[in-house]
Amino acid sequence: MKKLPVIIDCDPGHDDAIALIAALASEKLEVLGVTAAAGNQTVDKTEKNARKVLEICARTDIPVAKGRGKPLWNPLSVAPEIHGDSGMDGPVLPEPSMPVCREPAAALMARLVEESPEPVALIVTGPCTNTAVFLLSYPHLWKKIAKISVMGGGAFEGNRTALAEFNIWTDPEAARIVLESGIPVEIYGLDVTHKALIYREEFALFREREGMVFQFLADLLDFFGGTYLEARKFPGAPMHDSCAVIGLTNPELFTYVETDMSVETESPRSRGALTMDLRPAAGKKPSVCGKIALDVDREKFLQVLLGACETITRQRREKGYAS
Ligand code: BDR
Ligand code: CA
């Protein structure tokens, strides 16, 4: 099977880590590189967390590059109340030993896209800062971007403010550049990611399985589920970021609506809100830039994540790593 080449622009981040695992395990995707954004924590921390995840997955061959230290315009405002001081609190992991790329994130993206014989999909699971810098700096490469899959926003709800979701709220200008680029986009916002929930009583499905990857997932879920219970009274852990990956590998699990989308950057009360037109005839407008997922088959989604851990566990064994 021909694999879709992807670059993952992320801010790990518990759910980013799970998204990376889902992407690395998929036989439909080839992960060319990982770029780290400032978001859940500072970029020094998210970049280090990305390398830790690649090391657990025995994929130290994949380059990791560090992006900008702050959003295009906003000051950086990190989220320790959800992801802890390290950005990925919970699992106890050694310091990563694989090197970080010398190129900055946007330059790595450009090189990987240029070198790829096939168009590349970008998966963005943090603020869109690096992706926007890449798009603005390398306009001649837009034609080689197949699509951009983004975890961000929400049609009907926000989490950082009443109207704005964290990733888009962190860097609204960057998200707007992505959405108005004309490159096809897929949006996985809070409407669907809050439905992609792993309930607390299901965490045992990971904990009871042998192997480092299952235990890592269980540790992530314990911490992330804990902060979501405390901060937001959630009955489990929302798998925000893996929606943007599994939407590419298993679109049949999602229900989508086509629409034009952008981001509000002017009004102080709604800055960072994802804007769209969900009226029935709106999908026919020439300004339609992509689709937004509004529903997901939660049980099948959970099975995909369990299968991903199984695959990485097997790959680790095949490479001679301890289970
Ligand atoms: C998004 O914000 C971060 O906390 C998560 O990693 C996810 O990307 C959810 O609003
Ligand atoms: Ca994220």
Short mmCIF file of C-alpha atoms and ligand atoms in Angstrom, two decimals:
data_model
loop_
_atom_site.label_atom_id
_atom_site.label_comp_id
_atom_site.label_asym_id
_atom_site.label_seq_id
_atom_site.Cartn_x
_atom_site.Cartn_y
_atom_site.Cartn_z
CA MET A 1 0.00 0.00 0.00
CA LYS A 2 1.23 3.47 -0.90
CA LYS A 3 1.69 5.51 2.26
CA LEU A 4 0.69 9.16 2.67
CA PRO A 5 3.80 11.12 3.71
CA VAL A 6 3.07 13.37 6.70
CA ILE A 7 4.81 15.92 8.89
CA ILE A 8 3.47 16.30 12.42
CA ASP A 9 3.59 19.79 13.90
CA CYS A 10 2.79 19.33 17.59
CA ASP A 11 3.24 20.54 21.19
CA PRO A 12 3.47 17.35 23.26
CA GLY A 13 1.35 17.34 25.31
CA HIS A 14 -0.32 14.10 26.50
CA ASP A 15 -2.77 13.85 23.62
CA ASP A 16 -0.08 14.92 21.12
CA ALA A 17 2.03 11.99 22.34
CA ILE A 18 -0.89 9.63 21.71
CA ALA A 19 -1.39 11.20 18.26
CA LEU A 20 2.28 10.54 17.45
CA ILE A 21 1.87 6.90 18.45
CA ALA A 22 -1.25 6.57 16.27
CA ALA A 23 0.61 8.05 13.29
CA LEU A 24 3.78 5.99 13.76
CA ALA A 25 1.75 2.78 14.02
CA SER A 26 -0.37 3.36 10.93
CA GLU A 27 0.46 1.41 7.81
CA LYS A 28 -1.20 4.20 5.81
CA LEU A 29 1.14 7.00 6.93
CA GLU A 30 4.84 7.64 6.59
CA VAL A 31 5.98 10.13 9.20
CA LEU A 32 8.75 12.18 7.56
CA GLY A 33 9.42 14.51 10.45
CA VAL A 34 8.12 16.06 13.65
CA THR A 35 8.19 19.77 14.46
CA ALA A 36 7.60 21.17 17.92
CA ALA A 37 5.55 24.27 18.64
CA ALA A 38 5.23 26.39 21.75
CA GLY A 39 1.78 25.78 23.20
CA ASN A 40 1.04 23.36 26.00
CA GLN A 41 4.49 24.25 27.29
CA THR A 42 7.53 26.19 26.07
CA VAL A 43 9.06 24.92 22.85
CA ASP A 44 12.16 23.65 24.69
CA LYS A 45 9.90 21.32 26.66
CA THR A 46 7.58 20.23 23.84
CA GLU A 47 10.56 19.49 21.57
CA LYS A 48 12.14 17.33 24.26
CA ASN A 49 8.84 15.51 24.83
CA ALA A 50 8.56 14.80 21.10
CA ARG A 51 11.99 13.14 21.14
CA LYS A 52 10.99 11.09 24.20
CA VAL A 53 7.94 9.76 22.35
CA LEU A 54 9.98 8.86 19.26
CA GLU A 55 12.48 7.03 21.44
CA ILE A 56 9.71 5.00 23.11
CA CYS A 57 8.42 4.14 19.64
CA ALA A 58 11.92 3.09 18.50
CA ARG A 59 11.81 5.75 15.75
CA THR A 60 14.96 7.78 16.38
CA ASP A 61 15.42 7.89 12.60
CA ILE A 62 12.68 10.55 12.34
CA PRO A 63 14.01 14.13 12.58
CA VAL A 64 12.60 16.44 15.26
CA ALA A 65 12.96 20.21 14.87
CA LYS A 66 12.21 23.05 17.23
CA GLY A 67 9.89 25.84 16.15
CA ARG A 68 9.36 29.43 17.21
CA GLY A 69 9.41 30.18 20.91
CA LYS A 70 6.18 32.13 20.78
CA PRO A 71 3.09 32.72 18.65
CA LEU A 72 3.21 35.16 15.72
CA TRP A 73 1.57 37.98 17.63
CA ASN A 74 0.27 36.86 21.04
CA PRO A 75 2.49 36.34 24.05
CA LEU A 76 2.83 32.63 24.90
CA SER A 77 0.45 31.33 27.57
CA VAL A 78 1.15 27.68 28.43
CA ALA A 79 -1.22 25.14 30.03
CA PRO A 80 0.40 23.52 33.11
CA GLU A 81 -3.04 23.03 34.68
CA ILE A 82 -3.73 20.41 31.98
CA HIS A 83 -0.28 19.08 30.99
CA GLY A 84 1.87 19.79 34.06
CA ASP A 85 5.17 21.61 34.35
CA SER A 86 7.01 19.42 31.82
CA GLY A 87 4.14 19.52 29.31
CA MET A 88 3.90 15.73 29.62
CA ASP A 89 3.76 15.08 33.38
CA GLY A 90 2.92 11.59 34.61
CA PRO A 91 5.14 9.09 32.78
CA VAL A 92 8.67 8.88 34.20
CA LEU A 93 11.05 8.80 31.24
CA PRO A 94 14.80 9.19 30.77
CA GLU A 95 16.14 12.33 29.09
CA PRO A 96 16.09 11.77 25.32
CA SER A 97 19.42 10.89 23.75
CA MET A 98 18.55 11.36 20.06
CA PRO A 99 19.67 14.77 18.79
CA VAL A 100 17.38 17.65 17.90
CA CYS A 101 17.64 18.83 14.30
CA ARG A 102 19.82 21.83 13.57
CA GLU A 103 17.27 23.28 11.16
CA PRO A 104 14.39 25.25 12.63
CA ALA A 105 10.91 23.74 12.22
CA ALA A 106 9.86 25.62 9.07
CA ALA A 107 13.16 24.83 7.31
CA LEU A 108 12.85 21.13 8.14
CA MET A 109 9.29 21.13 6.82
CA ALA A 110 10.47 22.77 3.60
CA ARG A 111 13.32 20.30 3.10
CA LEU A 112 11.11 17.28 3.73
CA VAL A 113 8.38 18.55 1.41
CA GLU A 114 10.93 19.38 -1.28
CA GLU A 115 12.57 15.96 -1.04
CA SER A 116 9.30 14.02 -1.05
CA PRO A 117 8.34 12.60 -4.45
CA GLU A 118 4.67 12.71 -3.36
CA PRO A 119 2.59 15.60 -1.98
CA VAL A 120 2.81 15.74 1.81
CA ALA A 121 0.01 16.14 4.38
CA LEU A 122 0.64 18.35 7.41
CA ILE A 123 -0.91 17.28 10.70
CA VAL A 124 -1.10 20.13 13.21
CA THR A 125 -1.91 19.23 16.81
CA GLY A 126 -0.68 22.39 18.49
CA PRO A 127 -0.85 26.10 17.67
CA CYS A 128 -0.39 26.67 13.92
CA THR A 129 2.68 28.90 14.36
CA ASN A 130 5.29 26.69 12.64
CA THR A 131 2.95 25.70 9.84
CA ALA A 132 2.11 29.35 9.17
CA VAL A 133 5.80 30.34 9.13
CA PHE A 134 6.46 27.49 6.69
CA LEU A 135 3.57 28.56 4.42
CA LEU A 136 4.63 32.22 4.41
CA SER A 137 8.31 31.44 3.88
CA TYR A 138 8.00 28.80 1.15
CA PRO A 139 5.01 29.71 -1.05
CA HIS A 140 6.48 27.72 -3.97
CA LEU A 141 5.90 24.54 -1.92
CA TRP A 142 2.15 25.05 -1.33
CA LYS A 143 1.41 22.95 -4.42
CA LYS A 144 3.13 20.03 -2.76
CA ILE A 145 0.90 20.11 0.33
CA ALA A 146 -1.88 17.57 -0.17
CA LYS A 147 -3.90 18.78 2.82
CA ILE A 148 -3.61 20.09 6.35
CA SER A 149 -5.31 18.22 9.17
CA VAL A 150 -5.71 20.42 12.25
CA MET A 151 -6.84 19.78 15.79
CA GLY A 152 -8.29 23.11 16.74
CA GLY A 153 -11.38 25.21 17.25
CA GLY A 154 -14.92 24.07 17.62
CA ALA A 155 -18.15 24.75 15.79
CA PHE A 156 -20.17 25.11 18.96
CA GLU A 157 -17.78 25.44 21.87
CA GLY A 158 -14.46 26.75 23.14
CA ASN A 159 -12.28 25.71 26.06
CA ARG A 160 -9.83 28.58 26.55
CA THR A 161 -12.64 31.10 26.25
CA ALA A 162 -16.35 30.59 25.62
CA LEU A 163 -15.70 30.78 21.88
CA ALA A 164 -12.04 29.87 21.41
CA GLU A 165 -10.22 26.56 21.69
CA PHE A 166 -6.65 26.49 23.11
CA ASN A 167 -4.61 25.81 19.91
CA ILE A 168 -6.36 28.47 17.83
CA TRP A 169 -6.62 30.91 20.73
CA THR A 170 -2.85 30.63 21.30
CA ASP A 171 -2.03 31.78 17.75
CA PRO A 172 -5.12 33.05 15.90
CA GLU A 173 -3.14 34.78 13.16
CA ALA A 174 -1.26 31.58 12.35
CA ALA A 175 -4.47 29.53 12.23
CA ARG A 176 -6.02 32.11 9.94
CA ILE A 177 -3.07 31.89 7.55
CA VAL A 178 -3.56 28.11 7.40
CA LEU A 179 -7.33 28.27 6.91
CA GLU A 180 -7.19 31.01 4.31
CA SER A 181 -4.31 29.44 2.35
CA GLY A 182 -6.66 27.65 -0.03
CA ILE A 183 -4.94 24.33 0.74
CA PRO A 184 -7.64 21.78 1.66
CA VAL A 185 -8.05 21.58 5.44
CA GLU A 186 -9.67 19.11 7.77
CA ILE A 187 -10.61 20.43 11.18
CA TYR A 188 -11.01 18.27 14.26
CA GLY A 189 -12.42 20.63 16.86
CA LEU A 190 -13.85 20.22 20.34
CA ASP A 191 -17.24 19.10 18.97
CA VAL A 192 -15.67 15.83 17.90
CA THR A 193 -12.63 15.55 20.20
CA HIS A 194 -14.81 15.70 23.32
CA LYS A 195 -16.69 12.71 21.89
CA ALA A 196 -13.41 10.85 21.30
CA LEU A 197 -13.25 10.27 25.04
CA ILE A 198 -11.57 7.39 26.82
CA TYR A 199 -13.60 6.89 30.00
CA ARG A 200 -11.72 6.49 33.27
CA GLU A 201 -12.86 2.88 33.69
CA GLU A 202 -11.35 2.11 30.26
CA PHE A 203 -7.82 3.21 31.24
CA ALA A 204 -7.31 -0.38 32.50
CA LEU A 205 -7.51 -1.59 28.88
CA PHE A 206 -4.04 -0.07 28.49
CA ARG A 207 -2.70 -0.63 32.02
CA GLU A 208 -3.45 -4.36 31.99
CA ARG A 209 -1.42 -4.96 28.81
CA GLU A 210 2.27 -5.76 28.91
CA GLY A 211 4.89 -3.57 27.29
CA MET A 212 6.34 -0.11 27.63
CA VAL A 213 4.04 1.55 25.10
CA PHE A 214 0.84 0.37 26.81
CA GLN A 215 2.22 1.46 30.20
CA PHE A 216 3.24 4.84 28.76
CA LEU A 217 -0.28 5.33 27.40
CA ALA A 218 -1.78 4.35 30.75
CA ASP A 219 0.47 6.85 32.56
CA LEU A 220 -0.52 9.59 30.09
CA LEU A 221 -4.21 8.78 30.53
CA ASP A 222 -3.96 8.75 34.34
CA PHE A 223 -2.43 12.24 34.42
CA PHE A 224 -4.46 13.79 31.60
CA GLY A 225 -7.71 12.19 32.79
CA GLY A 226 -6.89 13.51 36.27
CA THR A 227 -6.40 17.11 35.18
CA TYR A 228 -9.51 16.98 32.99
CA LEU A 229 -11.49 15.72 35.99
CA GLU A 230 -10.14 18.44 38.22
CA ALA A 231 -10.21 21.37 35.80
CA ARG A 232 -13.23 20.47 33.68
CA LYS A 233 -15.16 17.68 35.48
CA PHE A 234 -14.69 15.28 32.53
CA PRO A 235 -15.44 11.56 33.07
CA GLY A 236 -12.33 10.59 31.07
CA ALA A 237 -9.54 11.81 28.80
CA PRO A 238 -10.45 13.52 25.50
CA MET A 239 -8.28 12.32 22.62
CA HIS A 240 -8.16 15.71 20.92
CA ASP A 241 -5.00 15.35 18.87
CA SER A 242 -5.24 11.75 17.71
CA CYS A 243 -8.47 12.75 15.91
CA ALA A 244 -6.34 14.75 13.44
CA VAL A 245 -4.32 11.59 12.73
CA ILE A 246 -7.05 8.95 12.79
CA GLY A 247 -9.21 11.21 10.62
CA LEU A 248 -6.60 10.67 7.89
CA THR A 249 -6.21 6.92 8.41
CA ASN A 250 -9.83 6.05 9.24
CA PRO A 251 -12.11 8.79 7.87
CA GLU A 252 -15.01 6.32 7.90
CA LEU A 253 -15.14 6.72 11.71
CA PHE A 254 -16.00 10.43 11.42
CA THR A 255 -18.96 12.48 10.24
CA TYR A 256 -17.93 15.62 8.36
CA VAL A 257 -19.53 18.80 7.06
CA GLU A 258 -17.94 20.83 4.26
CA THR A 259 -17.74 24.54 4.95
CA ASP A 260 -15.70 27.69 4.60
CA MET A 261 -13.73 28.40 7.75
CA SER A 262 -11.57 31.13 9.14
CA VAL A 263 -10.54 32.55 12.47
CA GLU A 264 -11.69 35.69 14.26
CA THR A 265 -8.63 37.81 14.97
CA GLU A 266 -10.11 41.28 15.57
CA SER A 267 -12.85 41.27 18.19
CA PRO A 268 -11.44 41.14 21.74
CA ARG A 269 -14.39 39.07 22.97
CA SER A 270 -14.19 36.40 20.30
CA ARG A 271 -10.51 36.48 19.30
CA GLY A 272 -9.38 32.96 18.40
CA ALA A 273 -12.85 31.66 17.57
CA LEU A 274 -13.14 29.37 14.55
CA THR A 275 -15.74 30.82 12.17
CA MET A 276 -17.76 28.84 9.65
CA ASP A 277 -21.05 28.69 7.85
CA LEU A 278 -23.02 25.54 8.63
CA ARG A 279 -26.24 26.61 6.88
CA PRO A 280 -27.35 23.78 4.57
CA ALA A 281 -26.47 25.52 1.27
CA ALA A 282 -23.16 26.88 2.55
CA GLY A 283 -21.17 23.80 1.50
CA LYS A 284 -21.65 24.93 -2.09
CA LYS A 285 -19.98 28.34 -1.60
CA PRO A 286 -16.80 28.92 -3.64
CA SER A 287 -15.01 29.93 -0.45
CA VAL A 288 -15.35 26.42 1.03
CA CYS A 289 -11.87 25.45 2.18
CA GLY A 290 -12.43 22.06 3.70
CA LYS A 291 -14.38 20.02 6.16
CA ILE A 292 -14.96 19.90 9.87
CA ALA A 293 -15.58 16.65 11.76
CA LEU A 294 -18.60 16.79 14.03
CA ASP A 295 -19.00 13.18 15.20
CA VAL A 296 -16.94 10.01 15.68
CA ASP A 297 -17.55 6.33 16.36
CA ARG A 298 -15.95 6.37 19.82
CA GLU A 299 -15.70 2.60 20.33
CA LYS A 300 -13.97 1.98 17.01
CA PHE A 301 -11.68 4.95 17.68
CA LEU A 302 -10.62 3.35 20.97
CA GLN A 303 -9.89 0.09 19.14
CA VAL A 304 -7.63 1.95 16.68
CA LEU A 305 -5.61 3.35 19.62
CA LEU A 306 -5.32 -0.08 21.27
CA GLY A 307 -4.21 -1.53 17.93
CA ALA A 308 -1.62 1.25 17.54
CA CYS A 309 -0.04 0.35 20.91
CA GLU A 310 -0.02 -3.30 19.87
CA THR A 311 1.75 -2.43 16.59
CA ILE A 312 4.44 -0.30 18.25
CA THR A 313 4.98 -2.97 20.91
CA ARG A 314 5.56 -5.52 18.13
CA GLN A 315 7.87 -3.15 16.22
CA ARG A 316 9.92 -2.54 19.38
CA ARG A 317 10.29 -6.29 19.86
CA GLU A 318 11.33 -6.77 16.22
CA LYS A 319 14.04 -4.11 16.65
CA GLY A 320 15.42 -5.86 19.72
CA TYR A 321 14.16 -3.33 22.28
CA ALA A 322 13.01 -4.60 25.69
CA SER A 323 9.22 -5.08 25.57
C1 BDR B 1 -5.70 21.13 22.48
O1 BDR B 1 -4.97 21.90 23.42
C2 BDR B 1 -4.00 21.10 24.08
O2 BDR B 1 -4.18 21.15 25.44
C3 BDR B 1 -4.14 19.70 23.53
O3 BDR B 1 -2.86 19.12 23.32
C4 BDR B 1 -4.92 19.85 22.26
O4 BDR B 1 -4.06 19.99 21.15
C5 BDR B 1 -7.11 20.95 22.96
O5 BDR B 1 -7.75 22.18 23.10
CA CA B 2 -1.70 19.55 21.27
#
